[in-house]
mmCIF file of C-alpha atoms and ligand atoms in Angstrom:
data_model
loop_
_atom_site.group_PDB
_atom_site.id
_atom_site.type_symbol
_atom_site.label_atom_id
_atom_site.label_comp_id
_atom_site.label_asym_id
_atom_site.label_seq_id
_atom_site.Cartn_x
_atom_site.Cartn_y
_atom_site.Cartn_z
ATOM 1 C CA MET A 1 227.842 83.543 143.798
ATOM 2 C CA SER A 2 228.167 80.181 142.063
ATOM 3 C CA GLY A 3 227.762 76.465 142.373
ATOM 4 C CA GLY A 4 226.228 74.150 144.830
ATOM 5 C CA TYR A 5 222.503 74.680 144.406
ATOM 6 C CA LYS A 6 219.950 71.920 144.025
ATOM 7 C CA VAL A 7 216.995 72.423 141.685
ATOM 8 C CA PHE A 8 213.755 70.455 141.752
ATOM 9 C CA VAL A 9 211.666 70.405 138.540
ATOM 10 C CA THR A 10 208.151 69.059 139.081
ATOM 11 C CA ARG A 11 207.667 67.675 135.559
ATOM 12 C CA MET A 12 209.798 66.974 132.498
ATOM 13 C CA LEU A 13 210.191 70.152 130.423
ATOM 14 C CA PRO A 14 211.551 70.765 126.903
ATOM 15 C CA GLU A 15 215.146 69.515 126.688
ATOM 16 C CA PRO A 16 216.924 72.836 125.887
ATOM 17 C CA ALA A 17 215.784 74.231 129.239
ATOM 18 C CA ILE A 18 216.861 71.169 131.203
ATOM 19 C CA GLU A 19 220.221 71.263 129.454
ATOM 20 C CA LYS A 20 220.618 74.937 130.342
ATOM 21 C CA LEU A 21 219.871 74.113 133.990
ATOM 22 C CA ARG A 22 222.284 71.185 134.082
ATOM 23 C CA ASN A 23 225.068 73.278 132.529
ATOM 24 C CA ALA A 24 224.533 76.342 134.704
ATOM 25 C CA PRO A 25 227.480 77.117 136.997
ATOM 26 C CA GLU A 26 225.029 77.983 139.807
ATOM 27 C CA VAL A 27 223.564 74.468 139.786
ATOM 28 C CA ALA A 28 225.058 71.384 141.386
ATOM 29 C CA GLU A 29 222.195 68.966 140.921
ATOM 30 C CA VAL A 30 218.871 68.815 139.070
ATOM 31 C CA ARG A 31 216.129 66.454 140.137
ATOM 32 C CA ILE A 32 213.155 65.987 137.805
ATOM 33 C CA ASN A 33 209.904 64.228 138.614
ATOM 34 C CA PRO A 34 210.484 60.933 136.764
ATOM 35 C CA HIS A 35 206.766 60.242 136.243
ATOM 36 C CA ASP A 36 204.696 61.567 133.361
ATOM 37 C CA ARG A 37 202.024 62.839 135.735
ATOM 38 C CA VAL A 38 201.384 65.637 138.219
ATOM 39 C CA ILE A 39 203.426 65.001 141.352
ATOM 40 C CA THR A 40 201.551 64.238 144.529
ATOM 41 C CA ARG A 41 201.506 66.715 147.383
ATOM 42 C CA GLU A 42 203.853 64.458 149.370
ATOM 43 C CA GLU A 43 206.318 64.295 146.461
ATOM 44 C CA LEU A 44 206.152 68.078 146.113
ATOM 45 C CA ILE A 45 206.843 68.646 149.810
ATOM 46 C CA GLU A 46 209.669 66.119 149.744
ATOM 47 C CA GLY A 47 211.173 67.817 146.657
ATOM 48 C CA VAL A 48 210.922 71.276 148.231
ATOM 49 C CA ARG A 49 212.578 70.001 151.403
ATOM 50 C CA TRP A 50 215.482 68.691 149.294
ATOM 51 C CA CYS A 51 216.021 71.607 146.904
ATOM 52 C CA ASP A 52 217.218 75.206 146.970
ATOM 53 C CA ALA A 53 215.151 76.250 143.961
ATOM 54 C CA LEU A 54 211.760 75.031 142.740
ATOM 55 C CA LEU A 55 210.631 75.009 139.105
ATOM 56 C CA CYS A 56 206.918 74.191 139.207
ATOM 57 C CA LEU A 57 203.819 74.089 137.020
ATOM 58 C CA LEU A 58 200.291 75.455 137.232
ATOM 59 C CA THR A 59 199.152 71.998 138.345
ATOM 60 C CA ASP A 60 201.251 72.236 141.545
ATOM 61 C CA THR A 61 199.694 73.974 144.537
ATOM 62 C CA VAL A 62 202.518 75.768 146.335
ATOM 63 C CA ASP A 63 201.039 77.048 149.598
ATOM 64 C CA ALA A 64 202.277 77.840 153.108
ATOM 65 C CA GLU A 65 202.571 74.182 154.103
ATOM 66 C CA VAL A 66 204.741 73.432 151.063
ATOM 67 C CA MET A 67 206.950 76.467 151.760
ATOM 68 C CA ASP A 68 207.214 75.440 155.430
ATOM 69 C CA ALA A 69 209.057 72.320 154.236
ATOM 70 C CA ASN A 70 212.104 74.473 153.488
ATOM 71 C CA PRO A 71 212.790 77.784 155.245
ATOM 72 C CA ASN A 72 215.797 78.322 152.932
ATOM 73 C CA LEU A 73 213.958 78.004 149.628
ATOM 74 C CA LYS A 74 215.493 80.619 147.314
ATOM 75 C CA VAL A 75 213.003 80.867 144.450
ATOM 76 C CA ILE A 76 209.713 79.525 143.102
ATOM 77 C CA ALA A 77 209.835 79.716 139.307
ATOM 78 C CA ASN A 78 206.442 78.952 137.730
ATOM 79 C CA TYR A 79 206.285 77.567 134.210
ATOM 80 C CA ALA A 80 203.201 79.649 133.252
ATOM 81 C CA VAL A 81 202.102 83.253 133.034
ATOM 82 C CA GLY A 82 199.242 82.641 135.506
ATOM 83 C CA PHE A 83 200.459 82.072 139.075
ATOM 84 C CA ASN A 84 197.222 81.465 140.966
ATOM 85 C CA ASN A 85 198.625 78.045 141.991
ATOM 86 C CA ILE A 86 201.147 79.789 144.263
ATOM 87 C CA ASP A 87 200.325 81.586 147.499
ATOM 88 C CA VAL A 88 202.319 84.684 146.577
ATOM 89 C CA ALA A 89 201.478 86.486 149.838
ATOM 90 C CA GLU A 90 203.037 83.615 151.811
ATOM 91 C CA ALA A 91 206.115 83.621 149.567
ATOM 92 C CA THR A 92 206.455 87.382 150.007
ATOM 93 C CA LYS A 93 206.278 87.027 153.792
ATOM 94 C CA ARG A 94 209.212 84.611 153.543
ATOM 95 C CA LYS A 95 211.046 86.856 151.028
ATOM 96 C CA ILE A 96 210.986 84.126 148.374
ATOM 97 C CA PRO A 97 210.822 85.517 144.832
ATOM 98 C CA VAL A 98 208.035 84.028 142.675
ATOM 99 C CA THR A 99 208.429 84.262 138.910
ATOM 100 C CA ASN A 100 206.245 83.598 135.855
ATOM 101 C CA THR A 101 206.694 83.453 132.069
ATOM 102 C CA PRO A 102 204.784 86.398 130.591
ATOM 103 C CA GLY A 103 204.888 87.549 126.989
ATOM 104 C CA VAL A 104 206.274 84.481 125.243
ATOM 105 C CA LEU A 105 202.917 82.693 125.227
ATOM 106 C CA THR A 106 200.782 85.704 124.319
ATOM 107 C CA GLU A 107 200.454 85.167 120.576
ATOM 108 C CA THR A 108 200.168 81.379 120.863
ATOM 109 C CA THR A 109 197.325 81.617 123.383
ATOM 110 C CA ALA A 110 195.608 84.298 121.293
ATOM 111 C CA ASP A 111 195.757 81.912 118.326
ATOM 112 C CA LEU A 112 194.010 79.260 120.401
ATOM 113 C CA ALA A 113 191.241 81.637 121.493
ATOM 114 C CA TRP A 114 190.643 82.293 117.804
ATOM 115 C CA ALA A 115 190.746 78.589 116.981
ATOM 116 C CA LEU A 116 188.014 78.044 119.586
ATOM 117 C CA MET A 117 185.974 80.917 118.236
ATOM 118 C CA MET A 118 186.107 79.552 114.698
ATOM 119 C CA ALA A 119 185.532 75.969 115.801
ATOM 120 C CA VAL A 120 182.441 76.666 117.884
ATOM 121 C CA ALA A 121 180.870 79.152 115.461
ATOM 122 C CA ARG A 122 181.396 76.959 112.394
ATOM 123 C CA ARG A 123 180.755 73.693 114.237
ATOM 124 C CA LEU A 124 184.093 72.256 113.098
ATOM 125 C CA ASN A 125 184.474 69.517 115.690
ATOM 126 C CA GLU A 126 180.861 68.425 115.434
ATOM 127 C CA ALA A 127 181.090 68.302 111.621
ATOM 128 C CA GLU A 128 184.330 66.352 111.759
ATOM 129 C CA ARG A 129 182.868 63.845 114.204
ATOM 130 C CA PHE A 130 179.990 63.380 111.733
ATOM 131 C CA LEU A 131 182.328 62.771 108.798
ATOM 132 C CA ARG A 132 184.556 60.367 110.705
ATOM 133 C CA SER A 133 181.524 58.381 111.840
ATOM 134 C CA GLY A 134 180.817 57.541 108.190
ATOM 135 C CA LYS A 135 177.441 59.307 108.157
ATOM 136 C CA TRP A 136 178.239 61.856 105.450
ATOM 137 C CA ASN A 137 176.376 61.184 102.184
ATOM 138 C CA GLY A 138 177.483 64.309 100.343
ATOM 139 C CA TRP A 139 177.008 68.072 100.289
ATOM 140 C CA GLY A 140 173.734 69.309 101.741
ATOM 141 C CA PRO A 141 172.261 72.802 101.698
ATOM 142 C CA MET A 142 171.259 72.642 105.350
ATOM 143 C CA GLN A 143 174.209 70.720 106.734
ATOM 144 C CA PHE A 144 176.049 72.176 109.715
ATOM 145 C CA LEU A 145 174.865 75.733 109.346
ATOM 146 C CA GLY A 146 176.831 77.762 111.822
ATOM 147 C CA ALA A 147 177.299 81.414 112.646
ATOM 148 C CA ASP A 148 179.485 83.934 110.846
ATOM 149 C CA VAL A 149 182.537 85.141 112.680
ATOM 150 C CA TRP A 150 183.467 87.942 110.277
ATOM 151 C CA GLY A 151 181.629 91.209 110.733
ATOM 152 C CA LYS A 152 180.450 90.373 114.263
ATOM 153 C CA VAL A 153 181.136 92.074 117.589
ATOM 154 C CA LEU A 154 184.024 90.639 119.573
ATOM 155 C CA GLY A 155 183.945 91.400 123.311
ATOM 156 C CA ILE A 156 187.243 90.971 125.139
ATOM 157 C CA VAL A 157 187.206 90.705 128.924
ATOM 158 C CA GLY A 158 190.677 91.459 130.312
ATOM 159 C CA PHE A 159 192.600 93.689 127.909
ATOM 160 C CA GLY A 160 196.135 92.684 128.835
ATOM 161 C CA ARG A 161 198.769 91.022 126.678
ATOM 162 C CA ILE A 162 196.610 88.156 125.394
ATOM 163 C CA GLY A 163 193.390 90.192 125.185
ATOM 164 C CA LYS A 164 195.146 92.748 122.984
ATOM 165 C CA ALA A 165 196.658 90.045 120.764
ATOM 166 C CA VAL A 166 193.159 88.592 120.283
ATOM 167 C CA ALA A 167 191.900 92.069 119.342
ATOM 168 C CA ARG A 168 194.584 92.520 116.678
ATOM 169 C CA ARG A 169 193.541 89.310 114.974
ATOM 170 C CA ALA A 170 189.999 90.647 114.542
ATOM 171 C CA TRP A 171 191.023 93.260 111.978
ATOM 172 C CA GLY A 172 191.168 90.750 109.144
ATOM 173 C CA PHE A 173 187.678 89.568 110.036
ATOM 174 C CA ASP A 174 186.104 93.027 109.858
ATOM 175 C CA MET A 175 184.866 92.698 113.404
ATOM 176 C CA ARG A 176 183.977 95.471 115.805
ATOM 177 C CA VAL A 177 186.066 95.033 118.938
ATOM 178 C CA ILE A 178 184.869 96.130 122.363
ATOM 179 C CA TYR A 179 186.660 95.427 125.605
ATOM 180 C CA TYR A 180 186.239 95.596 129.355
ATOM 181 C CA ASP A 181 189.110 95.742 131.836
ATOM 182 C CA TYR A 182 189.212 97.251 135.296
ATOM 183 C CA VAL A 183 192.083 99.347 134.018
ATOM 184 C CA ARG A 184 191.090 101.305 130.937
ATOM 185 C CA SER A 185 193.800 101.485 128.234
ATOM 186 C CA ASP A 186 195.164 104.797 126.933
ATOM 187 C CA GLU A 187 193.246 106.318 124.040
ATOM 188 C CA GLU A 188 196.309 105.846 121.869
ATOM 189 C CA ILE A 189 196.330 102.087 122.499
ATOM 190 C CA GLU A 190 192.572 101.900 121.928
ATOM 191 C CA ARG A 191 192.972 103.685 118.609
ATOM 192 C CA ALA A 192 195.948 101.565 117.552
ATOM 193 C CA LEU A 193 194.087 98.354 118.387
ATOM 194 C CA ARG A 194 190.740 99.656 117.064
ATOM 195 C CA ALA A 195 189.060 98.648 120.309
ATOM 196 C CA THR A 196 186.397 100.528 122.269
ATOM 197 C CA TYR A 197 186.091 100.407 126.059
ATOM 198 C CA VAL A 198 182.609 99.562 127.388
ATOM 199 C CA PRO A 199 181.360 98.691 130.897
ATOM 200 C CA PHE A 200 181.220 94.949 131.642
ATOM 201 C CA ASP A 201 177.421 94.609 131.438
ATOM 202 C CA GLU A 202 177.253 96.461 128.145
ATOM 203 C CA LEU A 203 179.902 94.164 126.688
ATOM 204 C CA LEU A 204 177.876 91.131 127.728
ATOM 205 C CA GLN A 205 174.719 92.561 126.148
ATOM 206 C CA VAL A 206 176.308 93.559 122.848
ATOM 207 C CA ALA A 207 179.048 91.026 122.002
ATOM 208 C CA ASP A 208 178.528 88.072 119.655
ATOM 209 C CA PHE A 209 181.713 86.469 120.992
ATOM 210 C CA VAL A 210 182.843 87.027 124.576
ATOM 211 C CA SER A 211 186.486 86.001 125.025
ATOM 212 C CA ILE A 212 187.911 85.874 128.566
ATOM 213 C CA HIS A 213 191.514 86.945 129.271
ATOM 214 C CA VAL A 214 191.611 87.979 132.938
ATOM 215 C CA PRO A 215 193.894 86.239 135.460
ATOM 216 C CA LEU A 216 192.280 84.138 138.184
ATOM 217 C CA ILE A 217 192.054 86.228 141.363
ATOM 218 C CA MET A 218 190.296 84.416 144.200
ATOM 219 C CA HIS A 219 189.669 87.265 146.652
ATOM 220 C CA GLY A 220 189.582 91.016 147.038
ATOM 221 C CA PRO A 221 188.090 93.901 145.135
ATOM 222 C CA ASN A 222 189.454 92.719 141.760
ATOM 223 C CA LYS A 223 188.363 89.144 142.268
ATOM 224 C CA THR A 224 187.682 87.271 139.026
ATOM 225 C CA TYR A 225 186.548 84.003 140.628
ATOM 226 C CA HIS A 226 183.089 83.251 139.169
ATOM 227 C CA MET A 227 183.113 86.547 137.282
ATOM 228 C CA PHE A 228 180.796 84.690 134.882
ATOM 229 C CA GLY A 229 177.679 83.208 136.491
ATOM 230 C CA ASP A 230 173.896 83.135 136.036
ATOM 231 C CA ARG A 231 173.604 86.940 136.050
ATOM 232 C CA GLU A 232 176.211 87.369 133.308
ATOM 233 C CA PHE A 233 174.762 84.605 131.105
ATOM 234 C CA ASP A 234 171.314 86.198 131.466
ATOM 235 C CA LEU A 235 172.746 89.402 130.039
ATOM 236 C CA MET A 236 174.389 87.727 127.031
ATOM 237 C CA LYS A 237 172.638 87.352 123.683
ATOM 238 C CA PRO A 238 171.098 83.931 122.972
ATOM 239 C CA THR A 239 173.158 83.899 119.767
ATOM 240 C CA ALA A 240 176.439 84.686 121.554
ATOM 241 C CA PHE A 241 179.376 82.365 122.196
ATOM 242 C CA LEU A 242 181.614 82.271 125.258
ATOM 243 C CA ILE A 243 185.320 81.554 124.789
ATOM 244 C CA ASN A 244 187.510 80.833 127.812
ATOM 245 C CA THR A 245 191.279 80.420 127.549
ATOM 246 C CA SER A 246 192.042 82.126 130.890
ATOM 247 C CA ARG A 247 191.441 80.000 133.997
ATOM 248 C CA GLY A 248 188.495 77.686 134.654
ATOM 249 C CA PRO A 249 187.266 79.126 137.975
ATOM 250 C CA VAL A 250 186.643 82.524 136.338
ATOM 251 C CA VAL A 251 183.488 80.823 135.034
ATOM 252 C CA ASP A 252 180.914 79.153 137.273
ATOM 253 C CA GLU A 253 180.835 75.923 135.276
ATOM 254 C CA LYS A 254 177.474 74.774 136.650
ATOM 255 C CA ALA A 255 175.916 78.133 135.678
ATOM 256 C CA LEU A 256 177.457 77.732 132.215
ATOM 257 C CA VAL A 257 175.804 74.322 131.844
ATOM 258 C CA ARG A 258 172.442 75.872 132.841
ATOM 259 C CA ALA A 259 172.909 78.738 130.367
ATOM 260 C CA LEU A 260 173.717 76.345 127.513
ATOM 261 C CA LYS A 261 170.806 74.027 128.385
ATOM 262 C CA ASP A 262 168.346 76.920 128.620
ATOM 263 C CA GLY A 263 169.549 78.477 125.358
ATOM 264 C CA LYS A 264 170.726 81.646 127.101
ATOM 265 C CA ILE A 265 173.866 81.508 124.962
ATOM 266 C CA ALA A 266 174.528 79.680 121.681
ATOM 267 C CA GLY A 267 177.693 77.808 122.576
ATOM 268 C CA ALA A 268 181.057 77.800 124.262
ATOM 269 C CA GLY A 269 184.678 77.138 123.403
ATOM 270 C CA LEU A 270 186.682 76.117 126.456
ATOM 271 C CA ASP A 271 190.343 75.385 127.090
ATOM 272 C CA VAL A 272 190.161 75.559 130.891
ATOM 273 C CA TYR A 273 187.846 74.130 133.580
ATOM 274 C CA GLU A 274 186.859 74.822 137.123
ATOM 275 C CA ASN A 275 188.183 71.530 138.524
ATOM 276 C CA GLU A 276 190.803 70.336 136.063
ATOM 277 C CA PRO A 277 191.191 67.693 134.861
ATOM 278 C CA SER A 278 187.506 66.936 135.482
ATOM 279 C CA VAL A 279 184.871 68.572 133.316
ATOM 280 C CA GLU A 280 181.157 68.995 134.090
ATOM 281 C CA PRO A 281 179.756 65.755 132.600
ATOM 282 C CA GLU A 282 176.894 67.553 130.859
ATOM 283 C CA LEU A 283 179.339 69.634 128.830
ATOM 284 C CA LEU A 284 180.760 66.434 127.364
ATOM 285 C CA GLU A 285 177.337 65.630 125.893
ATOM 286 C CA MET A 286 176.746 69.010 124.249
ATOM 287 C CA GLU A 287 177.431 69.404 120.524
ATOM 288 C CA ASN A 288 177.567 73.216 120.726
ATOM 289 C CA VAL A 289 180.559 73.160 123.048
ATOM 290 C CA VAL A 290 184.185 72.759 121.950
ATOM 291 C CA LEU A 291 186.371 71.334 124.699
ATOM 292 C CA LEU A 292 190.165 71.372 124.689
ATOM 293 C CA PRO A 293 192.480 70.002 127.411
ATOM 294 C CA HIS A 294 194.217 73.257 128.493
ATOM 295 C CA ILE A 295 196.519 73.574 125.463
ATOM 296 C CA GLY A 296 196.572 77.391 125.148
ATOM 297 C CA SER A 297 200.357 77.665 125.067
ATOM 298 C CA ALA A 298 201.026 74.190 123.722
ATOM 299 C CA THR A 299 203.285 74.669 120.722
ATOM 300 C CA ASN A 300 206.831 73.376 120.480
ATOM 301 C CA GLU A 301 208.206 76.874 120.032
ATOM 302 C CA THR A 302 206.314 78.466 122.897
ATOM 303 C CA ARG A 303 206.736 75.696 125.451
ATOM 304 C CA THR A 304 210.504 75.760 124.829
ATOM 305 C CA ARG A 305 210.598 79.554 125.233
ATOM 306 C CA MET A 306 208.546 79.323 128.439
ATOM 307 C CA ALA A 307 210.865 76.710 129.904
ATOM 308 C CA LEU A 308 213.954 78.746 129.039
ATOM 309 C CA ILE A 309 212.455 81.848 130.655
ATOM 310 C CA ALA A 310 211.505 79.914 133.785
ATOM 311 C CA VAL A 311 215.108 78.659 133.994
ATOM 312 C CA GLU A 312 216.539 82.163 133.444
ATOM 313 C CA ASN A 313 214.359 83.505 136.262
ATOM 314 C CA LEU A 314 215.404 80.689 138.562
ATOM 315 C CA LEU A 315 219.126 81.120 137.827
ATOM 316 C CA ALA A 316 218.947 84.889 138.341
ATOM 317 C CA ALA A 317 217.460 84.326 141.801
ATOM 318 C CA LEU A 318 220.189 81.805 142.638
ATOM 319 C CA ARG A 319 222.796 84.398 141.671
ATOM 320 C CA GLY A 320 221.142 86.759 144.150
ATOM 321 C CA GLU A 321 219.826 88.985 141.354
ATOM 322 C CA ARG A 322 216.306 90.217 140.877
ATOM 323 C CA PRO A 323 214.720 87.813 138.324
ATOM 324 C CA PRO A 324 213.384 89.478 135.155
ATOM 325 C CA ASN A 325 209.836 88.201 135.723
ATOM 326 C CA VAL A 326 209.399 88.440 139.474
ATOM 327 C CA VAL A 327 205.717 88.824 140.438
ATOM 328 C CA ASN A 328 206.421 89.951 144.025
ATOM 329 C CA PRO A 329 209.069 92.671 143.421
ATOM 330 C CA GLU A 330 208.236 94.234 146.799
ATOM 331 C CA ILE A 331 210.555 91.702 148.465
ATOM 332 C CA TYR A 332 213.456 93.558 146.886
ATOM 333 C CA SER A 333 212.331 97.036 147.921
ATOM 334 C CA ALA A 334 211.701 95.714 151.443
ATOM 335 C CA GLU A 335 215.336 94.569 151.497
ATOM 336 C CA ALA A 336 216.458 98.094 150.713
ATOM 337 C CA ASP A 337 214.540 99.447 153.721
HETATM 338 P P1 LIG B 401 197.879 90.221 131.635
HETATM 339 O O1 LIG B 401 198.206 90.450 133.056
HETATM 340 O O2 LIG B 401 198.711 90.859 130.575
HETATM 341 O O3 LIG B 401 196.344 90.656 131.365
HETATM 342 C C1 LIG B 401 195.298 90.451 132.264
HETATM 343 C C2 LIG B 401 194.346 91.644 132.172
HETATM 344 O O4 LIG B 401 193.210 91.379 133.005
HETATM 345 C C3 LIG B 401 194.982 92.950 132.677
HETATM 346 O O5 LIG B 401 194.813 93.969 131.711
HETATM 347 C C4 LIG B 401 194.209 93.267 133.959
HETATM 348 O O6 LIG B 401 194.039 94.667 134.155
HETATM 349 C C5 LIG B 401 192.873 92.579 133.686
HETATM 350 N N1 LIG B 401 192.137 92.261 134.902
HETATM 351 C C6 LIG B 401 192.612 91.714 136.059
HETATM 352 N N2 LIG B 401 191.615 91.612 136.964
HETATM 353 C C7 LIG B 401 190.498 92.095 136.372
HETATM 354 C C8 LIG B 401 189.160 92.250 136.817
HETATM 355 N N3 LIG B 401 188.782 91.903 138.041
HETATM 356 N N4 LIG B 401 188.269 92.787 135.940
HETATM 357 C C9 LIG B 401 188.652 93.169 134.716
HETATM 358 N N5 LIG B 401 189.911 93.039 134.243
HETATM 359 C C10 LIG B 401 190.821 92.517 135.060
HETATM 360 O O7 LIG B 401 197.849 88.645 131.453
HETATM 361 P P2 LIG B 401 197.961 87.797 130.084
HETATM 362 O O8 LIG B 401 199.376 87.481 129.783
HETATM 363 O O9 LIG B 401 197.116 88.450 129.042
HETATM 364 O O10 LIG B 401 197.284 86.418 130.558
HETATM 365 C C11 LIG B 401 195.944 86.407 131.045
HETATM 366 C C12 LIG B 401 195.639 85.078 131.692
HETATM 367 O O11 LIG B 401 195.505 84.082 130.702
HETATM 368 C C13 LIG B 401 196.742 84.537 132.606
HETATM 369 O O12 LIG B 401 196.651 85.072 133.919
HETATM 370 C C14 LIG B 401 196.511 83.049 132.604
HETATM 371 O O13 LIG B 401 195.709 82.664 133.693
HETATM 372 C C15 LIG B 401 195.745 82.813 131.302
HETATM 373 N N6 LIG B 401 196.506 81.990 130.336
HETATM 374 C C16 LIG B 401 196.019 80.778 129.972
HETATM 375 C C17 LIG B 401 196.692 80.005 129.057
HETATM 376 C C18 LIG B 401 196.150 78.677 128.613
HETATM 377 O O14 LIG B 401 196.923 77.751 128.432
HETATM 378 N N7 LIG B 401 194.851 78.546 128.383
HETATM 379 C C19 LIG B 401 197.903 80.454 128.506
HETATM 380 C C20 LIG B 401 198.371 81.704 128.897
HETATM 381 C C21 LIG B 401 197.677 82.460 129.819
#
């Protein structure tokens, strides 16, 4: 099958991917959101109504109402590994393949989790703010004493692609790595990654750094929404740090503020927030919190790879093939029935 399809891209993406789309024989026309901002819901619905294929971002909520705008929509290709912004059950009902971009951002996001860990433990941002403000008068024996990272216990919650990549980086720091996941890894993988499985509560009680790598799941038995709240912070050590590069709503942000204020944990390094782009105002005032604007996968190399993968998935669906990174593969087996 070739030619004739219209593709709507909800935000400008790295050029090589756009070029690939424009040159693809399956594609007749590409429309890109011309604004450097998240599109409004109305613009999204209008774009979906117009297109055959949607290339969207984690900032776009693609729910039943959006899908209703176009009963012939052929694919929803998400430019992210997380796909909690899409109502996959609704897409499956309509037999629309939904795709993501796993793998290519694993190492880059793991790097950022480590950057946060180092920054919050060694007070990098706070110390830099101090220097830039002109207050530094020279070396001081008690200036900016932080916490060691090396030799500590690293607790990884969600031992998937990124969780494992974070674990591997701990070897050079002589850390003991423990992990919790609702699916326990094979012994061979545990041995290779030098990581020990522990129940969730034990991890919280023992770890000096708790790094979150679960997907956001809003409902059901494996729900991760508010997996971290008052109870979990009570269990953590007062010297421990929380690192979150997964999705904001996995952490109850108000409970996190309480835990930091009450000294239940020592600090936090955050890349994601419960109600992005807003951040609990009290966090902005805290020196023991490092705050980044959701830049986990933000390198030139990785963002280009992600965009190319999203385009490959989208084009495969337009050709009537099963996309390499389809997250609702059951639509294909249902077709065989
Ligand atoms: P993955 O699917 O490889 O790993 C997720 C792991 O979490 C799996 O091992 C799964 O078994 C486990 N898990 C799921 N539900 C659980 C539960 N209820 N309790 C315990 N464990 C559970 O995914 P990944 O590629 O490692 O990515 C993880 C998440 O990181 C993504 O879903 C995305 O939301 C987030 N992410 C964020 C950024 C960023 O920019 N900050 C970048 C990439 C990914």
